[in-house]
Coordinates of C-alpha atoms in Angstrom, one line a residue:
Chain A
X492 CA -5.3 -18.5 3.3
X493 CA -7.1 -15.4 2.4
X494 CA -7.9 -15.2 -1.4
X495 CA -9.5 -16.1 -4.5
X496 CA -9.1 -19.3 -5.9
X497 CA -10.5 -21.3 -9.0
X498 CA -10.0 -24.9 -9.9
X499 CA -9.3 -26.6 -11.9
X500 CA -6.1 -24.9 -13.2
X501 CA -6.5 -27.1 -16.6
X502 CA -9.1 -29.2 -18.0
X503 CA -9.7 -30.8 -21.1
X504 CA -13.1 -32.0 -22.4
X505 CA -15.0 -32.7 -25.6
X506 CA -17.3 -31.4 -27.6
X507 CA -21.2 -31.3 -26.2
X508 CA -19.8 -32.5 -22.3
X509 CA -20.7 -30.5 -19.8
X510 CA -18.3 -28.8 -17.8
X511 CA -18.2 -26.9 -13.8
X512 CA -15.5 -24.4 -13.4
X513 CA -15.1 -23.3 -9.7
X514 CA -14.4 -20.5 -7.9
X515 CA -13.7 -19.3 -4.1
X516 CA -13.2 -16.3 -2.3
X517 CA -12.9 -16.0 1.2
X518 CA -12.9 -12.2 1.6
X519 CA -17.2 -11.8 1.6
X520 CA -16.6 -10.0 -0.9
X521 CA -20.3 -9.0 -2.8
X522 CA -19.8 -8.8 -6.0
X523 CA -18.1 -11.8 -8.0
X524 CA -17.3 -11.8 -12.0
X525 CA -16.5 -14.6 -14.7
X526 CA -14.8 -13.7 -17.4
X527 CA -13.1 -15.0 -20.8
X528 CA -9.9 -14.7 -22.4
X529 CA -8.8 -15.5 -25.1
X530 CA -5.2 -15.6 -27.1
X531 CA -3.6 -12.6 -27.4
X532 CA -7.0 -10.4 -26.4
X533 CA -8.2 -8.3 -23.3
X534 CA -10.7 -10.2 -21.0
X535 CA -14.7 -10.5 -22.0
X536 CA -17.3 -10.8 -19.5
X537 CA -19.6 -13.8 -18.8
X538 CA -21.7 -13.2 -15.7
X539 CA -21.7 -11.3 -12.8
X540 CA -23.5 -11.4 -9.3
X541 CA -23.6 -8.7 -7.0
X542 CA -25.2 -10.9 -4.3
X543 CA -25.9 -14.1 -3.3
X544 CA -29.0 -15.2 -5.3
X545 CA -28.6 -12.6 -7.6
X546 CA -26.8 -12.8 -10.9
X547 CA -26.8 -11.2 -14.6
X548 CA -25.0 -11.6 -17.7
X549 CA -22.7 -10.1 -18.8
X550 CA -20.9 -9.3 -23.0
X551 CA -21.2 -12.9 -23.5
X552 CA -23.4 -15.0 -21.6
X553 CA -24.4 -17.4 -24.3
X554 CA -23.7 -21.5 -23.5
X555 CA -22.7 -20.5 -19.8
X556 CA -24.9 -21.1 -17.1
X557 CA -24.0 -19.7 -13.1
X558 CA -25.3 -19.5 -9.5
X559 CA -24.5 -18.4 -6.6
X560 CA -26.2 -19.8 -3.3
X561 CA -23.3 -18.7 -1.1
X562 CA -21.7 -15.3 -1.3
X563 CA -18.2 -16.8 -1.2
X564 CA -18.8 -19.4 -4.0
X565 CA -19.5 -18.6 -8.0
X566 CA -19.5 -21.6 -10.5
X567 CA -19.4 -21.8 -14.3
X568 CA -21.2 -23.6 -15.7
X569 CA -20.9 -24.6 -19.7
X570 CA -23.5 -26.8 -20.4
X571 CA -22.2 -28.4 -23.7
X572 CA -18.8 -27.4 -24.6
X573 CA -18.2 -26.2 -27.7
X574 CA -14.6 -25.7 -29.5
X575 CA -15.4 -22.3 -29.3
X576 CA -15.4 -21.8 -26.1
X577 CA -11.6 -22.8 -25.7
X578 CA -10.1 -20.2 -23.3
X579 CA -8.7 -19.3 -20.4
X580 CA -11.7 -18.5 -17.7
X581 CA -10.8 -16.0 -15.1
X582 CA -13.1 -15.1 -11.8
X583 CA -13.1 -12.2 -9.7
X584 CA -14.8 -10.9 -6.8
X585 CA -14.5 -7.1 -5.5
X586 CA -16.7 -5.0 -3.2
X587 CA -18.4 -2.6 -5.2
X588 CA -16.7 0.0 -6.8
X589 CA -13.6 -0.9 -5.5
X590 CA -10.8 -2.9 -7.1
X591 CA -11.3 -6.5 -8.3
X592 CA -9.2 -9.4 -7.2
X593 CA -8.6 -12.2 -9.4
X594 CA -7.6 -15.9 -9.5
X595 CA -4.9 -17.6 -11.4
X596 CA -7.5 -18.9 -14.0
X597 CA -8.4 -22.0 -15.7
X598 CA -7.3 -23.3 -19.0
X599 CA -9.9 -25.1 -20.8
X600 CA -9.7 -26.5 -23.5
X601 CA -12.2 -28.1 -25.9
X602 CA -11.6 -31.1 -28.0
Chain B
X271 CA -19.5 2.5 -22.3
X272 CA -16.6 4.0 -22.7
X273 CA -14.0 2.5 -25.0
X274 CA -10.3 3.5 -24.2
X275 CA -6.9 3.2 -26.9
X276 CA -3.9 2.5 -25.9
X277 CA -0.6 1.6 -28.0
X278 CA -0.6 -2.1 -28.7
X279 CA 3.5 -2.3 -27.5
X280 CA 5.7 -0.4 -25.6
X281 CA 9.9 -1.1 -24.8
X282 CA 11.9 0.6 -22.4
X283 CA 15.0 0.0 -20.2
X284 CA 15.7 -0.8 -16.8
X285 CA 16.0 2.2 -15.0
X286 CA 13.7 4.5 -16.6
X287 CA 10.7 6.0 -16.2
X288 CA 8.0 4.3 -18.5
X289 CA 4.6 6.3 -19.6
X290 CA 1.7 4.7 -21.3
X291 CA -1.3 7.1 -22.5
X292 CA -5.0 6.3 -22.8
X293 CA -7.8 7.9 -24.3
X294 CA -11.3 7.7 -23.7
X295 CA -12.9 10.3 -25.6
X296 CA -16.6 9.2 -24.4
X297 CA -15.6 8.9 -20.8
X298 CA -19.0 9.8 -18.6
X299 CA -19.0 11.9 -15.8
X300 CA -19.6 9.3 -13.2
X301 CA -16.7 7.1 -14.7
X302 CA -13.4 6.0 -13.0
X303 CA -10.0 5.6 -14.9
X304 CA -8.5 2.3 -13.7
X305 CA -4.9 0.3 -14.3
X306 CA -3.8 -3.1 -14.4
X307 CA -1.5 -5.2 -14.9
X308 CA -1.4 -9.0 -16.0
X309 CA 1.9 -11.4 -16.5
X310 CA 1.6 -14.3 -18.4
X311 CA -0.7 -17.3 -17.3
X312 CA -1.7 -15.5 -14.5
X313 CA -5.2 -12.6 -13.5
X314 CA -4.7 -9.2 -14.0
X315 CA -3.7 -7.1 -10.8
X316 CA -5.0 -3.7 -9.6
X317 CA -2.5 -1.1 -10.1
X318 CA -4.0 2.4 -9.7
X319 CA -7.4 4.1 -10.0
X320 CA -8.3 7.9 -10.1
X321 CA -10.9 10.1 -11.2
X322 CA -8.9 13.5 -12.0
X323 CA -5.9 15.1 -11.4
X324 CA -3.3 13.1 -10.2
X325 CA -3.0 10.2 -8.1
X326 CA 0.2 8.5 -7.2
X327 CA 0.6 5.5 -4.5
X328 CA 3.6 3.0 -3.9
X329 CA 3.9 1.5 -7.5
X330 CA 3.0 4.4 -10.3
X331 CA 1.0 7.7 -10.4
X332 CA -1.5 8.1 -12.9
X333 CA -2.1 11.8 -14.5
X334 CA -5.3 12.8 -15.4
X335 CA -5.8 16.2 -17.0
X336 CA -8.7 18.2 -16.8
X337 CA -11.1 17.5 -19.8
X338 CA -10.7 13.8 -18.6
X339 CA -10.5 12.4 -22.2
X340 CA -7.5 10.4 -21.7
X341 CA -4.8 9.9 -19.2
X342 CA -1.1 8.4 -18.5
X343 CA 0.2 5.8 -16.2
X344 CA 3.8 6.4 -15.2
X345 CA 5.8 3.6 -14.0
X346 CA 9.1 5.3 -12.0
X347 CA 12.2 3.4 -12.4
X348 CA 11.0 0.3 -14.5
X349 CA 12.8 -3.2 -14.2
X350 CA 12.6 -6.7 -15.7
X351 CA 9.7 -7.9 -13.6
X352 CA 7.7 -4.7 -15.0
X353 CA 7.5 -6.3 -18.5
X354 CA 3.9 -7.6 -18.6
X355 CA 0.6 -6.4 -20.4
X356 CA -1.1 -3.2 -18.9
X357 CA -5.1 -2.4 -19.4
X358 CA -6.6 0.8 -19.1
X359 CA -10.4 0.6 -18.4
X360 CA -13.0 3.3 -17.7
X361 CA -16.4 2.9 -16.1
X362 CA -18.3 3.6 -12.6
X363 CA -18.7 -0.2 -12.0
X364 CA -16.4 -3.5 -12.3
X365 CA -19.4 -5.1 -14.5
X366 CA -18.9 -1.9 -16.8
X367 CA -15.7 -2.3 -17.6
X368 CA -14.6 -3.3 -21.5
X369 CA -11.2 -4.6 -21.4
X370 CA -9.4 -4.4 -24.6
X371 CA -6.3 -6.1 -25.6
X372 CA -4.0 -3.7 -23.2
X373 CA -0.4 -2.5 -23.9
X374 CA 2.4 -5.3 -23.8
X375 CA 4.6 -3.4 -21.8
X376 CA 8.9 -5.2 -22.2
X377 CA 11.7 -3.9 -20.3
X378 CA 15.3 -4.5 -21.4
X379 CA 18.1 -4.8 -19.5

């Protein structure tokens, strides 16, 4: 099926682990986002990449880590989880300046 | 980057036609006035994207008048499924975009 789609849905994971959300799209779409939300606020975001090979961050970049070696696949990356960093992770892809397309999301949540 | 304001709630009833208002005083000339929506647990969706004037497709129009500075989504005939948060947004690139906390937009029957 054509779309965008991130997993895991939920995770849970402790302080200082390091954690891989993934994400998918199968339009070819160029340009692919990560972003954050948290409770009750509009979204923040991480990292972008408007190619393959080529990424850049974003409001708030800091403890996240991406790449992108296929156009059609953008993970996220936290390299040790902080409390802080408890949220609800969204990706997106788009062509540029057109409309973005998101997934469901991922609730992560550090212990 | 342009910031926008927008109310923090809105209620309506089925039925009727629903208008939220956005401002964006410091909107650049190269900028683009988007809409979406998000439900609960789930990404925001596209609604609508202009640049002036008006622009209307199958879900809402969105009014834009001519200094640019702010501009109103109107949902016609809202129901129950309508009730979700809605984020104005300004900017000439996805990556621009700053996303504040929306309007949390509740329809009652």
């Amino acid at each position: 099926d054509a779309g965008i789609t991130q997993s895991p849905r939920y995770k849970i994971t402790e302080t200082g682990r390091q954690v891989t959300l993934m994400c998918h799209q199968t339009w070819s779409h160029s340009y692919m986002f990560w972003y954050r939300q948290d409770l009750g606020h509009g979204l923040r975001l991480i990292y972008y990449s408007a190619a393959a090979d080529i990424t850049d961050k974003g409001e708030v970049p800091d403890g996240y880590v991406v790449s992108r070696s296929k156009t059609e696949n953008f993970p996220l990356t936290l390299e040790s989880a902080t409390r802080s960093q408890t949220s609800v992770y969204f990706c997106a892809s788009s062509e540029r300046d057109s409309e973005a397309f998101f997934g469901q999301g991922t609730r992560l949540t550090v212990v | 980057l342009a910031k926008t304001t927008q109310p923090i709630s809105m209620d309506s009833y089925e039925g009727q036609e629903v208008n939220i208002t956005c401002s964006h005083n410091n909107i650049a000339t190269n900028d683009y006035i988007t809409w979406y929506q998000q439900f609960p647990s789930q990404g925001p969706r596209f609604i609508i994207q202009g640049y002036k004037t008006k622009v209307t497709n199958e879900v809402a129009s969105l009014f834009i008048p001519a200094d640019r500075k702010s501009s109103t989504l109107s949902l016609p005939r809202v129901s129950l499924s309508d009730t979700a948060v809605y984020y104005c947004l300004v900017g000439d690139s996805n990556y621009q975009l700053i996303w504040g906390a929306g309007t949390k937009l509740i329809i009652k029957p």
